[in-house]
Amino acid sequence: MNNCIMKRILLLITLLTSFTVFAQKECEYTVMETEEGKQLKSTKEYLLYEKTFAGTSQFLFFSLTNSEGVPILNFQQLSKSKDFPKMYCLDKASRIYLQLMNGKIITLIYALDEQCSGLIYDETEKNNIRILTGSFLFTKGSFEELEQSPITFMRVKYASETVDYPIRKEIENSSNGQKYNPESFFIDYLKCIK
């Protein structure tokens, strides 16, 4: 009888271990060349927020980079509309605040000079598109917290205003139908830049 129970426990442990290995996300990278001739590896852009209303769409993407031992969150906001989408800017006072499921709030600090979203015109779809990119630094202890708890809410302090973004468990991108799990982005991908 004990031998049978031990076999079942061993089988259960094996199945759980296999499930954990297969459930982990793969690290996919894009490689960029710097002016100094070094290569920077970043995780692929990941959709964290999508909103489409009255012909205007807004998307927020994150990716992660390790720059000589410094972990960096790459932020990209993309807005498109037949009209002119609102312009956003980032400056030295800009922050990203992430509320975690465990109730803690993590602050990320903007790392570059002032930058505003650029405007381009998509001739094919007749849309005006604004793109804002920025890099944010993790604060002490935030890395460990983000690895353990999903995010439920995000607040971005832009140069002239603060905007709140609810984070969903799952998003199906309206453009390509791909599914994303924004709330577990850091749990799934911080390991890629360690």
JSON list of C-alpha atoms in Angstrom, two decimals:
[
{"chain": "A", "resi": 1, "resn": "MET", "atom": "CA", "xyz": [0.00, 0.00, 0.00]},
{"chain": "A", "resi": 2, "resn": "ASN", "atom": "CA", "xyz": [2.79, 2.48, 0.90]},
{"chain": "A", "resi": 3, "resn": "ASN", "atom": "CA", "xyz": [4.58, 1.63, -2.34]},
{"chain": "A", "resi": 4, "resn": "CYS", "atom": "CA", "xyz": [1.44, 2.48, -4.34]},
{"chain": "A", "resi": 5, "resn": "ILE", "atom": "CA", "xyz": [1.04, 5.82, -2.54]},
{"chain": "A", "resi": 6, "resn": "MET", "atom": "CA", "xyz": [4.70, 6.67, -3.16]},
{"chain": "A", "resi": 7, "resn": "LYS", "atom": "CA", "xyz": [4.30, 5.91, -6.87]},
{"chain": "A", "resi": 8, "resn": "ARG", "atom": "CA", "xyz": [1.25, 8.21, -7.07]},
{"chain": "A", "resi": 9, "resn": "ILE", "atom": "CA", "xyz": [3.09, 11.02, -5.27]},
{"chain": "A", "resi": 10, "resn": "LEU", "atom": "CA", "xyz": [6.09, 10.60, -7.57]},
{"chain": "A", "resi": 11, "resn": "LEU", "atom": "CA", "xyz": [3.79, 10.64, -10.62]},
{"chain": "A", "resi": 12, "resn": "LEU", "atom": "CA", "xyz": [2.03, 13.77, -9.33]},
{"chain": "A", "resi": 13, "resn": "ILE", "atom": "CA", "xyz": [5.35, 15.56, -8.73]},
{"chain": "A", "resi": 14, "resn": "THR", "atom": "CA", "xyz": [6.53, 14.62, -12.23]},
{"chain": "A", "resi": 15, "resn": "LEU", "atom": "CA", "xyz": [3.31, 15.91, -13.81]},
{"chain": "A", "resi": 16, "resn": "LEU", "atom": "CA", "xyz": [3.42, 19.18, -11.86]},
{"chain": "A", "resi": 17, "resn": "THR", "atom": "CA", "xyz": [7.07, 19.73, -12.78]},
{"chain": "A", "resi": 18, "resn": "SER", "atom": "CA", "xyz": [6.33, 19.03, -16.45]},
{"chain": "A", "resi": 19, "resn": "PHE", "atom": "CA", "xyz": [3.37, 21.40, -16.40]},
{"chain": "A", "resi": 20, "resn": "THR", "atom": "CA", "xyz": [5.47, 24.18, -14.85]},
{"chain": "A", "resi": 21, "resn": "VAL", "atom": "CA", "xyz": [8.20, 23.76, -17.47]},
{"chain": "A", "resi": 22, "resn": "PHE", "atom": "CA", "xyz": [5.73, 23.87, -20.36]},
{"chain": "A", "resi": 23, "resn": "ALA", "atom": "CA", "xyz": [3.71, 26.76, -18.87]},
{"chain": "A", "resi": 24, "resn": "GLN", "atom": "CA", "xyz": [6.70, 29.12, -18.76]},
{"chain": "A", "resi": 25, "resn": "LYS", "atom": "CA", "xyz": [6.93, 31.69, -21.55]},
{"chain": "A", "resi": 26, "resn": "GLU", "atom": "CA", "xyz": [9.77, 31.55, -24.04]},
{"chain": "A", "resi": 27, "resn": "CYS", "atom": "CA", "xyz": [12.22, 34.42, -24.19]},
{"chain": "A", "resi": 28, "resn": "GLU", "atom": "CA", "xyz": [12.23, 35.93, -27.69]},
{"chain": "A", "resi": 29, "resn": "TYR", "atom": "CA", "xyz": [14.57, 38.82, -28.40]},
{"chain": "A", "resi": 30, "resn": "THR", "atom": "CA", "xyz": [15.21, 41.58, -30.87]},
{"chain": "A", "resi": 31, "resn": "VAL", "atom": "CA", "xyz": [18.84, 42.68, -31.15]},
{"chain": "A", "resi": 32, "resn": "MET", "atom": "CA", "xyz": [19.84, 46.32, -31.65]},
{"chain": "A", "resi": 33, "resn": "GLU", "atom": "CA", "xyz": [23.26, 47.75, -32.44]},
{"chain": "A", "resi": 34, "resn": "THR", "atom": "CA", "xyz": [24.32, 50.77, -30.34]},
{"chain": "A", "resi": 35, "resn": "GLU", "atom": "CA", "xyz": [26.47, 53.66, -31.54]},
{"chain": "A", "resi": 36, "resn": "GLU", "atom": "CA", "xyz": [29.38, 52.17, -29.57]},
{"chain": "A", "resi": 37, "resn": "GLY", "atom": "CA", "xyz": [29.10, 48.93, -31.58]},
{"chain": "A", "resi": 38, "resn": "LYS", "atom": "CA", "xyz": [27.57, 46.93, -28.70]},
{"chain": "A", "resi": 39, "resn": "GLN", "atom": "CA", "xyz": [24.53, 44.73, -29.05]},
{"chain": "A", "resi": 40, "resn": "LEU", "atom": "CA", "xyz": [21.48, 45.22, -26.85]},
{"chain": "A", "resi": 41, "resn": "LYS", "atom": "CA", "xyz": [18.98, 42.40, -26.53]},
{"chain": "A", "resi": 42, "resn": "SER", "atom": "CA", "xyz": [15.38, 43.34, -25.78]},
{"chain": "A", "resi": 43, "resn": "THR", "atom": "CA", "xyz": [12.37, 41.13, -25.35]},
{"chain": "A", "resi": 44, "resn": "LYS", "atom": "CA", "xyz": [9.80, 41.44, -28.11]},
{"chain": "A", "resi": 45, "resn": "GLU", "atom": "CA", "xyz": [7.17, 44.16, -27.69]},
{"chain": "A", "resi": 46, "resn": "TYR", "atom": "CA", "xyz": [4.22, 42.96, -25.65]},
{"chain": "A", "resi": 47, "resn": "LEU", "atom": "CA", "xyz": [0.73, 44.49, -25.71]},
{"chain": "A", "resi": 48, "resn": "LEU", "atom": "CA", "xyz": [-0.31, 45.66, -22.23]},
{"chain": "A", "resi": 49, "resn": "TYR", "atom": "CA", "xyz": [-3.30, 47.85, -23.04]},
{"chain": "A", "resi": 50, "resn": "GLU", "atom": "CA", "xyz": [-5.65, 48.36, -25.97]},
{"chain": "A", "resi": 51, "resn": "LYS", "atom": "CA", "xyz": [-8.61, 50.69, -26.30]},
{"chain": "A", "resi": 52, "resn": "THR", "atom": "CA", "xyz": [-10.66, 51.35, -29.43]},
{"chain": "A", "resi": 53, "resn": "PHE", "atom": "CA", "xyz": [-13.47, 53.89, -29.29]},
{"chain": "A", "resi": 54, "resn": "ALA", "atom": "CA", "xyz": [-15.16, 56.07, -31.90]},
{"chain": "A", "resi": 55, "resn": "GLY", "atom": "CA", "xyz": [-12.56, 55.44, -34.59]},
{"chain": "A", "resi": 56, "resn": "THR", "atom": "CA", "xyz": [-9.57, 56.11, -32.33]},
{"chain": "A", "resi": 57, "resn": "SER", "atom": "CA", "xyz": [-7.29, 53.33, -31.10]},
{"chain": "A", "resi": 58, "resn": "GLN", "atom": "CA", "xyz": [-4.66, 53.45, -28.39]},
{"chain": "A", "resi": 59, "resn": "PHE", "atom": "CA", "xyz": [-2.12, 50.75, -27.58]},
{"chain": "A", "resi": 60, "resn": "LEU", "atom": "CA", "xyz": [0.58, 50.46, -24.90]},
{"chain": "A", "resi": 61, "resn": "PHE", "atom": "CA", "xyz": [3.49, 48.09, -25.42]},
{"chain": "A", "resi": 62, "resn": "PHE", "atom": "CA", "xyz": [6.25, 47.02, -23.03]},
{"chain": "A", "resi": 63, "resn": "SER", "atom": "CA", "xyz": [9.56, 45.30, -23.68]},
{"chain": "A", "resi": 64, "resn": "LEU", "atom": "CA", "xyz": [12.54, 44.66, -21.40]},
{"chain": "A", "resi": 65, "resn": "THR", "atom": "CA", "xyz": [16.25, 45.32, -21.93]},
{"chain": "A", "resi": 66, "resn": "ASN", "atom": "CA", "xyz": [19.34, 44.60, -19.85]},
{"chain": "A", "resi": 67, "resn": "SER", "atom": "CA", "xyz": [21.88, 47.34, -20.59]},
{"chain": "A", "resi": 68, "resn": "GLU", "atom": "CA", "xyz": [25.21, 46.34, -19.03]},
{"chain": "A", "resi": 69, "resn": "GLY", "atom": "CA", "xyz": [23.51, 44.96, -15.93]},
{"chain": "A", "resi": 70, "resn": "VAL", "atom": "CA", "xyz": [20.82, 47.67, -15.68]},
{"chain": "A", "resi": 71, "resn": "PRO", "atom": "CA", "xyz": [17.28, 46.37, -16.29]},
{"chain": "A", "resi": 72, "resn": "ILE", "atom": "CA", "xyz": [15.16, 48.77, -18.33]},
{"chain": "A", "resi": 73, "resn": "LEU", "atom": "CA", "xyz": [11.46, 48.84, -19.18]},
{"chain": "A", "resi": 74, "resn": "ASN", "atom": "CA", "xyz": [10.86, 50.09, -22.73]},
{"chain": "A", "resi": 75, "resn": "PHE", "atom": "CA", "xyz": [7.51, 51.84, -23.05]},
{"chain": "A", "resi": 76, "resn": "GLN", "atom": "CA", "xyz": [5.69, 52.59, -26.29]},
{"chain": "A", "resi": 77, "resn": "GLN", "atom": "CA", "xyz": [2.36, 54.33, -26.73]},
{"chain": "A", "resi": 78, "resn": "LEU", "atom": "CA", "xyz": [0.74, 54.17, -30.16]},
{"chain": "A", "resi": 79, "resn": "SER", "atom": "CA", "xyz": [-2.43, 56.11, -31.03]},
{"chain": "A", "resi": 80, "resn": "LYS", "atom": "CA", "xyz": [-4.17, 56.11, -34.38]},
{"chain": "A", "resi": 81, "resn": "SER", "atom": "CA", "xyz": [-7.19, 57.98, -35.68]},
{"chain": "A", "resi": 82, "resn": "LYS", "atom": "CA", "xyz": [-8.63, 59.61, -38.79]},
{"chain": "A", "resi": 83, "resn": "ASP", "atom": "CA", "xyz": [-8.45, 62.84, -36.75]},
{"chain": "A", "resi": 84, "resn": "PHE", "atom": "CA", "xyz": [-5.30, 63.97, -34.96]},
{"chain": "A", "resi": 85, "resn": "PRO", "atom": "CA", "xyz": [-4.60, 61.80, -31.89]},
{"chain": "A", "resi": 86, "resn": "LYS", "atom": "CA", "xyz": [-3.70, 63.60, -28.69]},
{"chain": "A", "resi": 87, "resn": "MET", "atom": "CA", "xyz": [0.00, 64.31, -28.18]},
{"chain": "A", "resi": 88, "resn": "TYR", "atom": "CA", "xyz": [1.65, 63.01, -25.00]},
{"chain": "A", "resi": 89, "resn": "CYS", "atom": "CA", "xyz": [5.13, 63.85, -23.68]},
{"chain": "A", "resi": 90, "resn": "LEU", "atom": "CA", "xyz": [7.50, 62.32, -21.14]},
{"chain": "A", "resi": 91, "resn": "ASP", "atom": "CA", "xyz": [9.94, 64.34, -19.03]},
{"chain": "A", "resi": 92, "resn": "LYS", "atom": "CA", "xyz": [12.24, 63.87, -16.02]},
{"chain": "A", "resi": 93, "resn": "ALA", "atom": "CA", "xyz": [9.24, 63.89, -13.65]},
{"chain": "A", "resi": 94, "resn": "SER", "atom": "CA", "xyz": [7.42, 61.13, -15.59]},
{"chain": "A", "resi": 95, "resn": "ARG", "atom": "CA", "xyz": [6.68, 57.88, -13.78]},
{"chain": "A", "resi": 96, "resn": "ILE", "atom": "CA", "xyz": [4.88, 54.59, -14.29]},
{"chain": "A", "resi": 97, "resn": "TYR", "atom": "CA", "xyz": [3.01, 53.36, -11.22]},
{"chain": "A", "resi": 98, "resn": "LEU", "atom": "CA", "xyz": [2.00, 49.70, -11.18]},
{"chain": "A", "resi": 99, "resn": "GLN", "atom": "CA", "xyz": [-0.52, 48.39, -8.66]},
{"chain": "A", "resi": 100, "resn": "LEU", "atom": "CA", "xyz": [0.01, 44.70, -7.94]},
{"chain": "A", "resi": 101, "resn": "MET", "atom": "CA", "xyz": [-2.60, 42.12, -7.00]},
{"chain": "A", "resi": 102, "resn": "ASN", "atom": "CA", "xyz": [-0.97, 41.87, -3.55]},
{"chain": "A", "resi": 103, "resn": "GLY", "atom": "CA", "xyz": [-1.78, 45.58, -2.97]},
{"chain": "A", "resi": 104, "resn": "LYS", "atom": "CA", "xyz": [1.75, 46.96, -3.36]},
{"chain": "A", "resi": 105, "resn": "ILE", "atom": "CA", "xyz": [2.51, 49.85, -5.70]},
{"chain": "A", "resi": 106, "resn": "ILE", "atom": "CA", "xyz": [5.72, 49.84, -7.76]},
{"chain": "A", "resi": 107, "resn": "THR", "atom": "CA", "xyz": [7.21, 53.02, -9.23]},
{"chain": "A", "resi": 108, "resn": "LEU", "atom": "CA", "xyz": [9.31, 53.11, -12.39]},
{"chain": "A", "resi": 109, "resn": "ILE", "atom": "CA", "xyz": [11.32, 56.27, -13.16]},
{"chain": "A", "resi": 110, "resn": "TYR", "atom": "CA", "xyz": [11.70, 57.84, -16.61]},
{"chain": "A", "resi": 111, "resn": "ALA", "atom": "CA", "xyz": [15.36, 57.72, -17.68]},
{"chain": "A", "resi": 112, "resn": "LEU", "atom": "CA", "xyz": [15.72, 60.01, -20.72]},
{"chain": "A", "resi": 113, "resn": "ASP", "atom": "CA", "xyz": [15.34, 63.66, -21.74]},
{"chain": "A", "resi": 114, "resn": "GLU", "atom": "CA", "xyz": [11.95, 65.15, -22.60]},
{"chain": "A", "resi": 115, "resn": "GLN", "atom": "CA", "xyz": [10.28, 63.46, -25.52]},
{"chain": "A", "resi": 116, "resn": "CYS", "atom": "CA", "xyz": [6.91, 63.94, -27.19]},
{"chain": "A", "resi": 117, "resn": "SER", "atom": "CA", "xyz": [4.95, 61.64, -29.47]},
{"chain": "A", "resi": 118, "resn": "GLY", "atom": "CA", "xyz": [5.77, 62.02, -33.15]},
{"chain": "A", "resi": 119, "resn": "LEU", "atom": "CA", "xyz": [3.10, 62.18, -35.84]},
{"chain": "A", "resi": 120, "resn": "ILE", "atom": "CA", "xyz": [3.12, 60.11, -39.02]},
{"chain": "A", "resi": 121, "resn": "TYR", "atom": "CA", "xyz": [0.47, 59.51, -41.67]},
{"chain": "A", "resi": 122, "resn": "ASP", "atom": "CA", "xyz": [-0.53, 56.04, -42.82]},
{"chain": "A", "resi": 123, "resn": "GLU", "atom": "CA", "xyz": [-1.44, 56.50, -46.49]},
{"chain": "A", "resi": 124, "resn": "THR", "atom": "CA", "xyz": [-2.89, 52.98, -46.81]},
{"chain": "A", "resi": 125, "resn": "GLU", "atom": "CA", "xyz": [-5.45, 53.21, -43.99]},
{"chain": "A", "resi": 126, "resn": "LYS", "atom": "CA", "xyz": [-5.70, 57.04, -44.03]},
{"chain": "A", "resi": 127, "resn": "ASN", "atom": "CA", "xyz": [-4.84, 57.25, -40.32]},
{"chain": "A", "resi": 128, "resn": "ASN", "atom": "CA", "xyz": [-2.82, 59.74, -38.34]},
{"chain": "A", "resi": 129, "resn": "ILE", "atom": "CA", "xyz": [-0.52, 57.85, -35.98]},
{"chain": "A", "resi": 130, "resn": "ARG", "atom": "CA", "xyz": [1.28, 59.16, -32.91]},
{"chain": "A", "resi": 131, "resn": "ILE", "atom": "CA", "xyz": [4.11, 57.14, -31.36]},
{"chain": "A", "resi": 132, "resn": "LEU", "atom": "CA", "xyz": [5.75, 57.89, -28.02]},
{"chain": "A", "resi": 133, "resn": "THR", "atom": "CA", "xyz": [8.65, 55.81, -26.74]},
{"chain": "A", "resi": 134, "resn": "GLY", "atom": "CA", "xyz": [10.55, 55.99, -23.48]},
{"chain": "A", "resi": 135, "resn": "SER", "atom": "CA", "xyz": [12.78, 54.03, -21.11]},
{"chain": "A", "resi": 136, "resn": "PHE", "atom": "CA", "xyz": [12.01, 53.56, -17.42]},
{"chain": "A", "resi": 137, "resn": "LEU", "atom": "CA", "xyz": [14.24, 52.33, -14.59]},
{"chain": "A", "resi": 138, "resn": "PHE", "atom": "CA", "xyz": [13.20, 49.90, -11.87]},
{"chain": "A", "resi": 139, "resn": "THR", "atom": "CA", "xyz": [13.45, 51.10, -8.27]},
{"chain": "A", "resi": 140, "resn": "LYS", "atom": "CA", "xyz": [15.15, 49.08, -5.53]},
{"chain": "A", "resi": 141, "resn": "GLY", "atom": "CA", "xyz": [13.15, 45.98, -4.59]},
{"chain": "A", "resi": 142, "resn": "SER", "atom": "CA", "xyz": [10.61, 46.40, -7.41]},
{"chain": "A", "resi": 143, "resn": "PHE", "atom": "CA", "xyz": [12.08, 43.62, -9.54]},
{"chain": "A", "resi": 144, "resn": "GLU", "atom": "CA", "xyz": [11.40, 40.98, -6.87]},
{"chain": "A", "resi": 145, "resn": "GLU", "atom": "CA", "xyz": [7.85, 42.23, -6.24]},
{"chain": "A", "resi": 146, "resn": "LEU", "atom": "CA", "xyz": [7.00, 42.24, -9.95]},
{"chain": "A", "resi": 147, "resn": "GLU", "atom": "CA", "xyz": [8.22, 38.63, -10.33]},
{"chain": "A", "resi": 148, "resn": "GLN", "atom": "CA", "xyz": [5.79, 37.45, -7.66]},
{"chain": "A", "resi": 149, "resn": "SER", "atom": "CA", "xyz": [2.50, 39.30, -8.13]},
{"chain": "A", "resi": 150, "resn": "PRO", "atom": "CA", "xyz": [0.39, 40.14, -11.23]},
{"chain": "A", "resi": 151, "resn": "ILE", "atom": "CA", "xyz": [-0.33, 43.78, -12.06]},
{"chain": "A", "resi": 152, "resn": "THR", "atom": "CA", "xyz": [-3.92, 44.99, -11.92]},
{"chain": "A", "resi": 153, "resn": "PHE", "atom": "CA", "xyz": [-3.64, 48.70, -12.68]},
{"chain": "A", "resi": 154, "resn": "MET", "atom": "CA", "xyz": [-1.20, 51.13, -14.27]},
{"chain": "A", "resi": 155, "resn": "ARG", "atom": "CA", "xyz": [-0.92, 54.91, -13.93]},
{"chain": "A", "resi": 156, "resn": "VAL", "atom": "CA", "xyz": [1.37, 56.86, -16.26]},
{"chain": "A", "resi": 157, "resn": "LYS", "atom": "CA", "xyz": [2.46, 60.34, -15.23]},
{"chain": "A", "resi": 158, "resn": "TYR", "atom": "CA", "xyz": [3.12, 62.14, -18.50]},
{"chain": "A", "resi": 159, "resn": "ALA", "atom": "CA", "xyz": [4.65, 65.64, -18.65]},
{"chain": "A", "resi": 160, "resn": "SER", "atom": "CA", "xyz": [1.31, 67.46, -18.49]},
{"chain": "A", "resi": 161, "resn": "GLU", "atom": "CA", "xyz": [-1.19, 64.92, -17.13]},
{"chain": "A", "resi": 162, "resn": "THR", "atom": "CA", "xyz": [-1.66, 61.56, -15.45]},
{"chain": "A", "resi": 163, "resn": "VAL", "atom": "CA", "xyz": [-3.59, 58.76, -17.19]},
{"chain": "A", "resi": 164, "resn": "ASP", "atom": "CA", "xyz": [-4.92, 55.55, -15.64]},
{"chain": "A", "resi": 165, "resn": "TYR", "atom": "CA", "xyz": [-4.96, 52.23, -17.49]},
{"chain": "A", "resi": 166, "resn": "PRO", "atom": "CA", "xyz": [-6.80, 49.18, -16.10]},
{"chain": "A", "resi": 167, "resn": "ILE", "atom": "CA", "xyz": [-4.83, 46.00, -16.80]},
{"chain": "A", "resi": 168, "resn": "ARG", "atom": "CA", "xyz": [-6.78, 42.98, -17.95]},
{"chain": "A", "resi": 169, "resn": "LYS", "atom": "CA", "xyz": [-5.99, 39.32, -17.47]},
{"chain": "A", "resi": 170, "resn": "GLU", "atom": "CA", "xyz": [-6.22, 38.68, -21.22]},
{"chain": "A", "resi": 171, "resn": "ILE", "atom": "CA", "xyz": [-6.39, 40.84, -24.37]},
{"chain": "A", "resi": 172, "resn": "GLU", "atom": "CA", "xyz": [-7.09, 39.66, -27.89]},
{"chain": "A", "resi": 173, "resn": "ASN", "atom": "CA", "xyz": [-5.45, 42.17, -30.21]},
{"chain": "A", "resi": 174, "resn": "SER", "atom": "CA", "xyz": [-8.05, 43.63, -32.60]},
{"chain": "A", "resi": 175, "resn": "SER", "atom": "CA", "xyz": [-5.47, 43.92, -35.41]},
{"chain": "A", "resi": 176, "resn": "ASN", "atom": "CA", "xyz": [-3.97, 40.44, -35.52]},
{"chain": "A", "resi": 177, "resn": "GLY", "atom": "CA", "xyz": [-6.13, 38.31, -33.17]},
{"chain": "A", "resi": 178, "resn": "GLN", "atom": "CA", "xyz": [-3.12, 37.37, -31.02]},
{"chain": "A", "resi": 179, "resn": "LYS", "atom": "CA", "xyz": [-3.82, 36.84, -27.31]},
{"chain": "A", "resi": 180, "resn": "TYR", "atom": "CA", "xyz": [-1.80, 38.55, -24.57]},
{"chain": "A", "resi": 181, "resn": "ASN", "atom": "CA", "xyz": [-1.80, 38.19, -20.77]},
{"chain": "A", "resi": 182, "resn": "PRO", "atom": "CA", "xyz": [-0.88, 41.71, -19.58]},
{"chain": "A", "resi": 183, "resn": "GLU", "atom": "CA", "xyz": [-1.29, 41.16, -15.85]},
{"chain": "A", "resi": 184, "resn": "SER", "atom": "CA", "xyz": [1.44, 38.48, -15.82]},
{"chain": "A", "resi": 185, "resn": "PHE", "atom": "CA", "xyz": [3.89, 40.29, -18.16]},
{"chain": "A", "resi": 186, "resn": "PHE", "atom": "CA", "xyz": [6.59, 40.78, -15.52]},
{"chain": "A", "resi": 187, "resn": "ILE", "atom": "CA", "xyz": [6.11, 37.32, -13.99]},
{"chain": "A", "resi": 188, "resn": "ASP", "atom": "CA", "xyz": [6.57, 35.76, -17.44]},
{"chain": "A", "resi": 189, "resn": "TYR", "atom": "CA", "xyz": [9.38, 37.92, -18.86]},
{"chain": "A", "resi": 190, "resn": "LEU", "atom": "CA", "xyz": [11.61, 39.46, -16.15]},
{"chain": "A", "resi": 191, "resn": "LYS", "atom": "CA", "xyz": [13.59, 36.21, -16.20]},
{"chain": "A", "resi": 192, "resn": "CYS", "atom": "CA", "xyz": [14.60, 37.06, -19.78]},
{"chain": "A", "resi": 193, "resn": "ILE", "atom": "CA", "xyz": [16.80, 39.98, -18.74]},
{"chain": "A", "resi": 194, "resn": "LYS", "atom": "CA", "xyz": [18.48, 38.48, -15.66]}
]
